[in-house]
Amino acid sequence: MIALPSPAVSVLAALDLSRVYPSGEGTVTALAPFTHAFPPGLTAVVGPSGSGKSTLLGLLAGFDTPTTGRVIVDGTDLHALSEAARADFRLANYGFVFQNHNLVTILTALENVEFPLALAGVPPRERRERARALLGEVGLGSRAGHLPSQLSGGEAQRVAVARALARDPRVILADEPTGNLDSRTGERVLDLLLASARAGRTVVLITHDRDVAALADHTLRVRDGVVTPQG
Ligand SMILES: Nc1ncnc2c1ncn2[C@@H]1O[C@H](COP(=O)(O)OP(=O)(O)O)[C@@H](O)[C@H]1O
Ligand SMILES: [Mg+2]
């Protein structure tokens, strides 16, 4: 069955999306052709290590180029954009949370959250206010002046979530964001992503954790590059 995207409800869609990598003499199909409209809410992507989950996310983000197919984000063909236009488009429409927080080490927590807003040309006072509010929302109002090295792993990851949400993106992509955290801290990070999903964002979350997957509105199972919607 082909799940045709319904533009009315779906902001993110994959059409016949695939990725084949060269491997030694041959090739490896990291993602077999996949068509899916991602509904708003939380979609969990589960599957064994090496099954193609990160490949899928990299394509949805436009970090990687598909072998076949397209990624449509709110009517825009992501890979048809020039690299520069795609970078701008990504900044305006996506938030990312990775396993490692990827914060800028020389910037404070507040400055890290401000960073995407600065790139968007938001005036200093306004972006500072928004960044402060976001840090408050993730429970880190008192850590605004700390550098990433002065934060715990969980705190840094919550800053990363605040940064991802700074421009109120339609699409949030997270690759095992709780993988390096203890379960309590992981829960807090997850709650933030869930809240975004409940607010109507399209959140795609790669996770190994069954409890996390159980909270999702939708689940995609990946096995040997083949993606199958569950339920
Ligand atoms: N850049 C790459 N070049 C070659 N092979 C790759 C590359 N990225 C991923 N692969 C291969 O594609 C398959 C899927 O990898 P990946 O998407 O990272 O899996 P997962 O995130 O589920 O662990 C694996 O066989 C991996 O070795
Ligand atoms: Mg991976």
PDB file of C-alpha atoms and ligand atoms in Angstrom:
ATOM      1  CA  MET A   1       0.000   0.000   0.000  1.00  0.00           C
ATOM      2  CA  ILE A   2       1.262   3.458  -0.848  1.00  0.00           C
ATOM      3  CA  ALA A   3       0.632   6.186   1.704  1.00  0.00           C
ATOM      4  CA  LEU A   4       0.156   9.218  -0.509  1.00  0.00           C
ATOM      5  CA  PRO A   5       0.882  12.458   1.243  1.00  0.00           C
ATOM      6  CA  SER A   6      -2.083  14.596   2.022  1.00  0.00           C
ATOM      7  CA  PRO A   7      -0.809  18.167   1.701  1.00  0.00           C
ATOM      8  CA  ALA A   8      -3.614  19.414   3.921  1.00  0.00           C
ATOM      9  CA  VAL A   9      -2.292  17.674   7.014  1.00  0.00           C
ATOM     10  CA  SER A  10       1.240  16.602   6.229  1.00  0.00           C
ATOM     11  CA  VAL A  11       4.150  19.040   6.248  1.00  0.00           C
ATOM     12  CA  LEU A  12       6.791  16.405   5.611  1.00  0.00           C
ATOM     13  CA  ALA A  13       6.631  13.674   3.003  1.00  0.00           C
ATOM     14  CA  ALA A  14       9.025  11.176   1.457  1.00  0.00           C
ATOM     15  CA  LEU A  15       8.285  10.118  -2.112  1.00  0.00           C
ATOM     16  CA  ASP A  16      10.040   7.029  -3.454  1.00  0.00           C
ATOM     17  CA  LEU A  17      12.985   8.015  -1.281  1.00  0.00           C
ATOM     18  CA  SER A  18      16.004   5.724  -1.356  1.00  0.00           C
ATOM     19  CA  ARG A  19      19.737   5.731  -0.690  1.00  0.00           C
ATOM     20  CA  VAL A  20      22.317   3.316  -2.037  1.00  0.00           C
ATOM     21  CA  TYR A  21      25.905   3.657  -0.852  1.00  0.00           C
ATOM     22  CA  PRO A  22      28.980   2.245  -2.552  1.00  0.00           C
ATOM     23  CA  SER A  23      30.498  -0.482  -0.413  1.00  0.00           C
ATOM     24  CA  GLY A  24      33.754  -2.133  -1.411  1.00  0.00           C
ATOM     25  CA  GLU A  25      33.200  -3.612  -4.868  1.00  0.00           C
ATOM     26  CA  GLY A  26      29.438  -3.461  -4.537  1.00  0.00           C
ATOM     27  CA  THR A  27      26.709  -1.338  -2.989  1.00  0.00           C
ATOM     28  CA  VAL A  28      24.583  -1.294   0.132  1.00  0.00           C
ATOM     29  CA  THR A  29      20.932  -0.277   0.042  1.00  0.00           C
ATOM     30  CA  ALA A  30      20.778   1.779   3.236  1.00  0.00           C
ATOM     31  CA  LEU A  31      17.207   2.814   2.442  1.00  0.00           C
ATOM     32  CA  ALA A  32      14.906   0.980   0.032  1.00  0.00           C
ATOM     33  CA  PRO A  33      12.373   3.159  -1.864  1.00  0.00           C
ATOM     34  CA  PHE A  34      10.042   4.599   0.736  1.00  0.00           C
ATOM     35  CA  THR A  35       6.898   6.699   0.390  1.00  0.00           C
ATOM     36  CA  HIS A  36       5.252   8.176   3.440  1.00  0.00           C
ATOM     37  CA  ALA A  37       3.448  11.288   4.618  1.00  0.00           C
ATOM     38  CA  PHE A  38       4.529  12.140   8.150  1.00  0.00           C
ATOM     39  CA  PRO A  39       1.509  13.285  10.131  1.00  0.00           C
ATOM     40  CA  PRO A  40       1.864  16.045  12.703  1.00  0.00           C
ATOM     41  CA  GLY A  41       2.742  14.643  16.112  1.00  0.00           C
ATOM     42  CA  LEU A  42       5.456  12.257  17.221  1.00  0.00           C
ATOM     43  CA  THR A  43       6.694   9.559  14.875  1.00  0.00           C
ATOM     44  CA  ALA A  44       9.131   7.113  16.446  1.00  0.00           C
ATOM     45  CA  VAL A  45      11.630   5.391  14.152  1.00  0.00           C
ATOM     46  CA  VAL A  46      12.798   2.093  15.570  1.00  0.00           C
ATOM     47  CA  GLY A  47      14.991  -0.736  14.324  1.00  0.00           C
ATOM     48  CA  PRO A  48      18.308  -2.460  14.918  1.00  0.00           C
ATOM     49  CA  SER A  49      21.667  -0.737  14.602  1.00  0.00           C
ATOM     50  CA  GLY A  50      22.699  -0.362  10.969  1.00  0.00           C
ATOM     51  CA  SER A  51      19.144  -0.754   9.657  1.00  0.00           C
ATOM     52  CA  GLY A  52      19.015   2.677   7.981  1.00  0.00           C
ATOM     53  CA  LYS A  53      17.417   4.968  10.586  1.00  0.00           C
ATOM     54  CA  SER A  54      20.059   7.694  10.488  1.00  0.00           C
ATOM     55  CA  THR A  55      20.198   7.437   6.700  1.00  0.00           C
ATOM     56  CA  LEU A  56      16.476   8.179   6.587  1.00  0.00           C
ATOM     57  CA  LEU A  57      16.837  11.149   8.933  1.00  0.00           C
ATOM     58  CA  GLY A  58      19.800  12.537   6.980  1.00  0.00           C
ATOM     59  CA  LEU A  59      17.728  12.445   3.803  1.00  0.00           C
ATOM     60  CA  LEU A  60      14.697  14.042   5.465  1.00  0.00           C
ATOM     61  CA  ALA A  61      17.030  16.799   6.692  1.00  0.00           C
ATOM     62  CA  GLY A  62      18.612  17.310   3.289  1.00  0.00           C
ATOM     63  CA  PHE A  63      22.064  16.606   4.732  1.00  0.00           C
ATOM     64  CA  ASP A  64      22.384  13.659   2.374  1.00  0.00           C
ATOM     65  CA  THR A  65      21.314  13.315  -1.271  1.00  0.00           C
ATOM     66  CA  PRO A  66      18.851  10.574  -2.178  1.00  0.00           C
ATOM     67  CA  THR A  67      19.639   7.991  -4.840  1.00  0.00           C
ATOM     68  CA  THR A  68      15.999   8.179  -5.916  1.00  0.00           C
ATOM     69  CA  GLY A  69      13.006  10.165  -4.831  1.00  0.00           C
ATOM     70  CA  ARG A  70      12.186  13.393  -3.116  1.00  0.00           C
ATOM     71  CA  VAL A  71      11.535  14.970   0.250  1.00  0.00           C
ATOM     72  CA  ILE A  72       8.677  17.456   0.202  1.00  0.00           C
ATOM     73  CA  VAL A  73       8.455  19.954   3.057  1.00  0.00           C
ATOM     74  CA  ASP A  74       5.395  22.135   3.014  1.00  0.00           C
ATOM     75  CA  GLY A  75       5.256  21.941  -0.783  1.00  0.00           C
ATOM     76  CA  THR A  76       8.981  22.512  -1.327  1.00  0.00           C
ATOM     77  CA  ASP A  77      11.157  19.867  -2.961  1.00  0.00           C
ATOM     78  CA  LEU A  78      14.057  19.948  -0.509  1.00  0.00           C
ATOM     79  CA  HIS A  79      16.724  18.520  -2.789  1.00  0.00           C
ATOM     80  CA  ALA A  80      15.723  20.708  -5.746  1.00  0.00           C
ATOM     81  CA  LEU A  81      16.954  23.740  -3.797  1.00  0.00           C
ATOM     82  CA  SER A  82      20.501  24.995  -4.233  1.00  0.00           C
ATOM     83  CA  GLU A  83      22.755  24.147  -1.322  1.00  0.00           C
ATOM     84  CA  ALA A  84      22.590  27.714  -0.003  1.00  0.00           C
ATOM     85  CA  ALA A  85      18.817  27.889  -0.359  1.00  0.00           C
ATOM     86  CA  ARG A  86      18.504  24.518   1.339  1.00  0.00           C
ATOM     87  CA  ALA A  87      20.589  25.726   4.280  1.00  0.00           C
ATOM     88  CA  ASP A  88      18.310  28.753   4.675  1.00  0.00           C
ATOM     89  CA  PHE A  89      15.230  26.611   4.269  1.00  0.00           C
ATOM     90  CA  ARG A  90      16.500  24.168   6.882  1.00  0.00           C
ATOM     91  CA  LEU A  91      17.179  26.951   9.322  1.00  0.00           C
ATOM     92  CA  ALA A  92      13.651  28.284   8.936  1.00  0.00           C
ATOM     93  CA  ASN A  93      11.775  24.998   8.966  1.00  0.00           C
ATOM     94  CA  TYR A  94      13.743  22.414  10.941  1.00  0.00           C
ATOM     95  CA  GLY A  95      14.985  21.828  14.445  1.00  0.00           C
ATOM     96  CA  PHE A  96      17.585  19.156  15.145  1.00  0.00           C
ATOM     97  CA  VAL A  97      18.548  17.255  18.244  1.00  0.00           C
ATOM     98  CA  PHE A  98      21.349  14.726  17.999  1.00  0.00           C
ATOM     99  CA  GLN A  99      22.752  12.195  20.425  1.00  0.00           C
ATOM    100  CA  ASN A 100      25.547  14.608  21.237  1.00  0.00           C
ATOM    101  CA  HIS A 101      24.177  18.034  21.905  1.00  0.00           C
ATOM    102  CA  ASN A 102      26.445  19.771  19.352  1.00  0.00           C
ATOM    103  CA  LEU A 103      26.320  23.047  21.244  1.00  0.00           C
ATOM    104  CA  VAL A 104      28.870  25.709  20.342  1.00  0.00           C
ATOM    105  CA  THR A 105      31.438  25.280  23.105  1.00  0.00           C
ATOM    106  CA  ILE A 106      32.520  28.945  23.303  1.00  0.00           C
ATOM    107  CA  LEU A 107      28.961  30.254  23.606  1.00  0.00           C
ATOM    108  CA  THR A 108      26.867  30.292  26.770  1.00  0.00           C
ATOM    109  CA  ALA A 109      23.603  28.374  27.005  1.00  0.00           C
ATOM    110  CA  LEU A 110      21.700  31.574  26.268  1.00  0.00           C
ATOM    111  CA  GLU A 111      23.909  32.448  23.293  1.00  0.00           C
ATOM    112  CA  ASN A 112      23.517  28.950  21.891  1.00  0.00           C
ATOM    113  CA  VAL A 113      19.734  29.304  21.917  1.00  0.00           C
ATOM    114  CA  GLU A 114      20.018  32.809  20.464  1.00  0.00           C
ATOM    115  CA  PHE A 115      22.264  31.645  17.661  1.00  0.00           C
ATOM    116  CA  PRO A 116      19.595  30.453  15.172  1.00  0.00           C
ATOM    117  CA  LEU A 117      17.599  33.586  15.934  1.00  0.00           C
ATOM    118  CA  ALA A 118      20.621  35.767  15.211  1.00  0.00           C
ATOM    119  CA  LEU A 119      21.094  33.968  11.892  1.00  0.00           C
ATOM    120  CA  ALA A 120      17.448  34.713  11.138  1.00  0.00           C
ATOM    121  CA  GLY A 121      18.072  38.413  11.704  1.00  0.00           C
ATOM    122  CA  VAL A 122      15.981  38.684  14.859  1.00  0.00           C
ATOM    123  CA  PRO A 123      17.035  41.888  16.670  1.00  0.00           C
ATOM    124  CA  PRO A 124      19.224  41.376  19.775  1.00  0.00           C
ATOM    125  CA  ARG A 125      16.721  42.377  22.426  1.00  0.00           C
ATOM    126  CA  GLU A 126      13.954  40.257  20.969  1.00  0.00           C
ATOM    127  CA  ARG A 127      16.129  37.208  20.483  1.00  0.00           C
ATOM    128  CA  ARG A 128      17.520  37.486  23.990  1.00  0.00           C
ATOM    129  CA  GLU A 129      14.005  37.558  25.417  1.00  0.00           C
ATOM    130  CA  ARG A 130      12.918  34.591  23.353  1.00  0.00           C
ATOM    131  CA  ALA A 131      16.028  32.603  24.266  1.00  0.00           C
ATOM    132  CA  ARG A 132      15.501  33.359  27.958  1.00  0.00           C
ATOM    133  CA  ALA A 133      11.896  32.239  27.752  1.00  0.00           C
ATOM    134  CA  LEU A 134      12.914  29.013  26.027  1.00  0.00           C
ATOM    135  CA  LEU A 135      15.607  28.248  28.583  1.00  0.00           C
ATOM    136  CA  GLY A 136      12.965  28.794  31.248  1.00  0.00           C
ATOM    137  CA  GLU A 137      10.659  26.354  29.495  1.00  0.00           C
ATOM    138  CA  VAL A 138      13.317  23.637  29.514  1.00  0.00           C
ATOM    139  CA  GLY A 139      13.977  24.330  33.202  1.00  0.00           C
ATOM    140  CA  LEU A 140      17.343  26.020  32.734  1.00  0.00           C
ATOM    141  CA  GLY A 141      16.574  29.647  33.440  1.00  0.00           C
ATOM    142  CA  SER A 142      19.307  29.707  36.069  1.00  0.00           C
ATOM    143  CA  ARG A 143      21.937  28.269  33.703  1.00  0.00           C
ATOM    144  CA  ALA A 144      21.753  30.945  30.985  1.00  0.00           C
ATOM    145  CA  GLY A 145      25.322  32.170  31.526  1.00  0.00           C
ATOM    146  CA  HIS A 146      26.920  28.721  31.707  1.00  0.00           C
ATOM    147  CA  LEU A 147      29.127  27.320  28.980  1.00  0.00           C
ATOM    148  CA  PRO A 148      28.326  23.821  27.691  1.00  0.00           C
ATOM    149  CA  SER A 149      31.338  22.479  29.626  1.00  0.00           C
ATOM    150  CA  GLN A 150      29.705  23.756  32.837  1.00  0.00           C
ATOM    151  CA  LEU A 151      26.476  21.865  32.191  1.00  0.00           C
ATOM    152  CA  SER A 152      25.607  18.228  32.825  1.00  0.00           C
ATOM    153  CA  GLY A 153      24.875  16.051  29.805  1.00  0.00           C
ATOM    154  CA  GLY A 154      21.157  16.300  30.426  1.00  0.00           C
ATOM    155  CA  GLU A 155      21.259  20.061  30.845  1.00  0.00           C
ATOM    156  CA  ALA A 156      23.249  20.469  27.645  1.00  0.00           C
ATOM    157  CA  GLN A 157      20.768  18.295  25.817  1.00  0.00           C
ATOM    158  CA  ARG A 158      17.876  20.441  27.094  1.00  0.00           C
ATOM    159  CA  VAL A 159      19.714  23.528  25.831  1.00  0.00           C
ATOM    160  CA  ALA A 160      19.994  21.748  22.483  1.00  0.00           C
ATOM    161  CA  VAL A 161      16.233  21.189  22.511  1.00  0.00           C
ATOM    162  CA  ALA A 162      15.625  24.855  23.361  1.00  0.00           C
ATOM    163  CA  ARG A 163      17.881  25.804  20.459  1.00  0.00           C
ATOM    164  CA  ALA A 164      16.043  23.413  18.138  1.00  0.00           C
ATOM    165  CA  LEU A 165      12.729  25.016  19.094  1.00  0.00           C
ATOM    166  CA  ALA A 166      13.983  28.616  18.917  1.00  0.00           C
ATOM    167  CA  ARG A 167      12.545  29.387  15.500  1.00  0.00           C
ATOM    168  CA  ASP A 168       9.405  27.369  16.137  1.00  0.00           C
ATOM    169  CA  PRO A 169      10.187  24.944  13.308  1.00  0.00           C
ATOM    170  CA  ARG A 170       7.474  22.848  11.687  1.00  0.00           C
ATOM    171  CA  VAL A 171       9.712  19.794  11.592  1.00  0.00           C
ATOM    172  CA  ILE A 172      11.887  18.494  14.420  1.00  0.00           C
ATOM    173  CA  LEU A 173      14.301  15.653  13.702  1.00  0.00           C
ATOM    174  CA  ALA A 174      15.948  13.863  16.604  1.00  0.00           C
ATOM    175  CA  ASP A 175      18.490  11.038  16.330  1.00  0.00           C
ATOM    176  CA  GLU A 176      18.637   9.160  19.637  1.00  0.00           C
ATOM    177  CA  PRO A 177      18.605  12.384  21.670  1.00  0.00           C
ATOM    178  CA  THR A 178      18.299  10.502  24.951  1.00  0.00           C
ATOM    179  CA  GLY A 179      20.870   7.844  24.071  1.00  0.00           C
ATOM    180  CA  ASN A 180      23.598   9.299  26.292  1.00  0.00           C
ATOM    181  CA  LEU A 181      21.352  10.241  29.207  1.00  0.00           C
ATOM    182  CA  ASP A 182      20.127   8.381  32.260  1.00  0.00           C
ATOM    183  CA  SER A 183      16.461   7.523  32.068  1.00  0.00           C
ATOM    184  CA  ARG A 184      15.201  10.333  34.340  1.00  0.00           C
ATOM    185  CA  THR A 185      17.083  13.013  32.409  1.00  0.00           C
ATOM    186  CA  GLY A 186      16.102  11.394  29.145  1.00  0.00           C
ATOM    187  CA  GLU A 187      12.468  11.654  30.170  1.00  0.00           C
ATOM    188  CA  ARG A 188      12.732  15.405  30.585  1.00  0.00           C
ATOM    189  CA  VAL A 189      14.229  15.806  27.129  1.00  0.00           C
ATOM    190  CA  LEU A 190      11.564  13.568  25.722  1.00  0.00           C
ATOM    191  CA  ASP A 191       8.793  15.520  27.441  1.00  0.00           C
ATOM    192  CA  LEU A 192       9.961  18.633  25.611  1.00  0.00           C
ATOM    193  CA  LEU A 193       9.808  16.885  22.252  1.00  0.00           C
ATOM    194  CA  LEU A 194       6.420  15.424  23.111  1.00  0.00           C
ATOM    195  CA  ALA A 195       5.094  18.858  24.009  1.00  0.00           C
ATOM    196  CA  SER A 196       6.179  20.130  20.587  1.00  0.00           C
ATOM    197  CA  ALA A 197       4.474  17.195  18.939  1.00  0.00           C
ATOM    198  CA  ARG A 198       1.293  17.885  20.909  1.00  0.00           C
ATOM    199  CA  ALA A 199       1.483  21.489  19.755  1.00  0.00           C
ATOM    200  CA  GLY A 200       1.205  20.248  16.165  1.00  0.00           C
ATOM    201  CA  ARG A 201       4.826  20.021  15.097  1.00  0.00           C
ATOM    202  CA  THR A 202       6.022  17.077  13.048  1.00  0.00           C
ATOM    203  CA  VAL A 203       8.568  15.348  15.266  1.00  0.00           C
ATOM    204  CA  VAL A 204      10.551  12.385  13.929  1.00  0.00           C
ATOM    205  CA  LEU A 205      12.468  10.631  16.687  1.00  0.00           C
ATOM    206  CA  ILE A 206      14.911   7.770  16.295  1.00  0.00           C
ATOM    207  CA  THR A 207      14.997   5.729  19.449  1.00  0.00           C
ATOM    208  CA  HIS A 208      16.132   2.372  20.790  1.00  0.00           C
ATOM    209  CA  ASP A 209      13.941   2.747  23.827  1.00  0.00           C
ATOM    210  CA  ARG A 210      10.667   0.814  23.787  1.00  0.00           C
ATOM    211  CA  ASP A 211       9.152   3.040  26.464  1.00  0.00           C
ATOM    212  CA  VAL A 212       9.862   6.072  24.317  1.00  0.00           C
ATOM    213  CA  ALA A 213       8.436   4.434  21.216  1.00  0.00           C
ATOM    214  CA  ALA A 214       5.309   3.562  23.210  1.00  0.00           C
ATOM    215  CA  LEU A 215       4.625   7.272  23.707  1.00  0.00           C
ATOM    216  CA  ALA A 216       4.703   8.025  19.987  1.00  0.00           C
ATOM    217  CA  ASP A 217       1.608   8.716  17.899  1.00  0.00           C
ATOM    218  CA  HIS A 218       3.049   6.724  15.011  1.00  0.00           C
ATOM    219  CA  THR A 219       5.867   4.234  14.621  1.00  0.00           C
ATOM    220  CA  LEU A 220       8.053   3.341  11.669  1.00  0.00           C
ATOM    221  CA  ARG A 221      10.039   0.135  11.908  1.00  0.00           C
ATOM    222  CA  VAL A 222      13.230  -0.082   9.858  1.00  0.00           C
ATOM    223  CA  ARG A 223      14.888  -3.367   8.994  1.00  0.00           C
ATOM    224  CA  ASP A 224      17.681  -3.795   6.422  1.00  0.00           C
ATOM    225  CA  GLY A 225      16.720  -0.487   4.841  1.00  0.00           C
ATOM    226  CA  VAL A 226      13.042  -1.339   4.539  1.00  0.00           C
ATOM    227  CA  VAL A 227      10.717   1.019   6.395  1.00  0.00           C
ATOM    228  CA  THR A 228       7.338  -0.300   7.507  1.00  0.00           C
ATOM    229  CA  PRO A 229       4.689   1.764   9.299  1.00  0.00           C
ATOM    230  CA  GLN A 230       3.292  -0.007  12.359  1.00  0.00           C
ATOM    231  CA  GLY A 231      -0.349  -0.095  13.260  1.00  0.00           C
TER     232      GLY A 231
HETATM  233  N1  LIG B   1      28.110   7.444   4.338  1.00  0.00           N
HETATM  234  C1  LIG B   1      27.964   6.128   4.209  1.00  0.00           C
HETATM  235  N2  LIG B   1      28.697   5.418   3.316  1.00  0.00           N
HETATM  236  C2  LIG B   1      28.554   4.093   3.184  1.00  0.00           C
HETATM  237  N3  LIG B   1      27.658   3.354   3.888  1.00  0.00           N
HETATM  238  C3  LIG B   1      26.905   3.987   4.783  1.00  0.00           C
HETATM  239  C4  LIG B   1      27.014   5.392   5.004  1.00  0.00           C
HETATM  240  N4  LIG B   1      26.113   5.738   5.974  1.00  0.00           N
HETATM  241  C5  LIG B   1      25.507   4.611   6.332  1.00  0.00           C
HETATM  242  N5  LIG B   1      25.966   3.545   5.631  1.00  0.00           N
HETATM  243  C6  LIG B   1      25.499   2.163   5.739  1.00  0.00           C
HETATM  244  O1  LIG B   1      24.089   2.175   5.601  1.00  0.00           O
HETATM  245  C7  LIG B   1      23.482   1.267   6.523  1.00  0.00           C
HETATM  246  C8  LIG B   1      22.518   2.015   7.434  1.00  0.00           C
HETATM  247  O2  LIG B   1      23.248   2.869   8.318  1.00  0.00           O
HETATM  248  P1  LIG B   1      22.529   3.870   9.325  1.00  0.00           P
HETATM  249  O3  LIG B   1      21.480   4.599   8.589  1.00  0.00           O
HETATM  250  O4  LIG B   1      23.582   4.668   9.987  1.00  0.00           O
HETATM  251  O5  LIG B   1      21.848   2.867  10.351  1.00  0.00           O
HETATM  252  P2  LIG B   1      21.215   3.127  11.812  1.00  0.00           P
HETATM  253  O6  LIG B   1      21.108   4.597  12.037  1.00  0.00           O
HETATM  254  O7  LIG B   1      19.889   2.421  11.767  1.00  0.00           O
HETATM  255  O8  LIG B   1      22.130   2.479  12.792  1.00  0.00           O
HETATM  256  C9  LIG B   1      24.613   0.589   7.255  1.00  0.00           C
HETATM  257  O9  LIG B   1      24.904  -0.605   6.570  1.00  0.00           O
HETATM  258  C10 LIG B   1      25.756   1.577   7.106  1.00  0.00           C
HETATM  259  O10 LIG B   1      26.983   0.926   7.164  1.00  0.00           O
HETATM  260 MG    MG B   2      21.944   5.774  13.584  1.00  0.00          MG
END
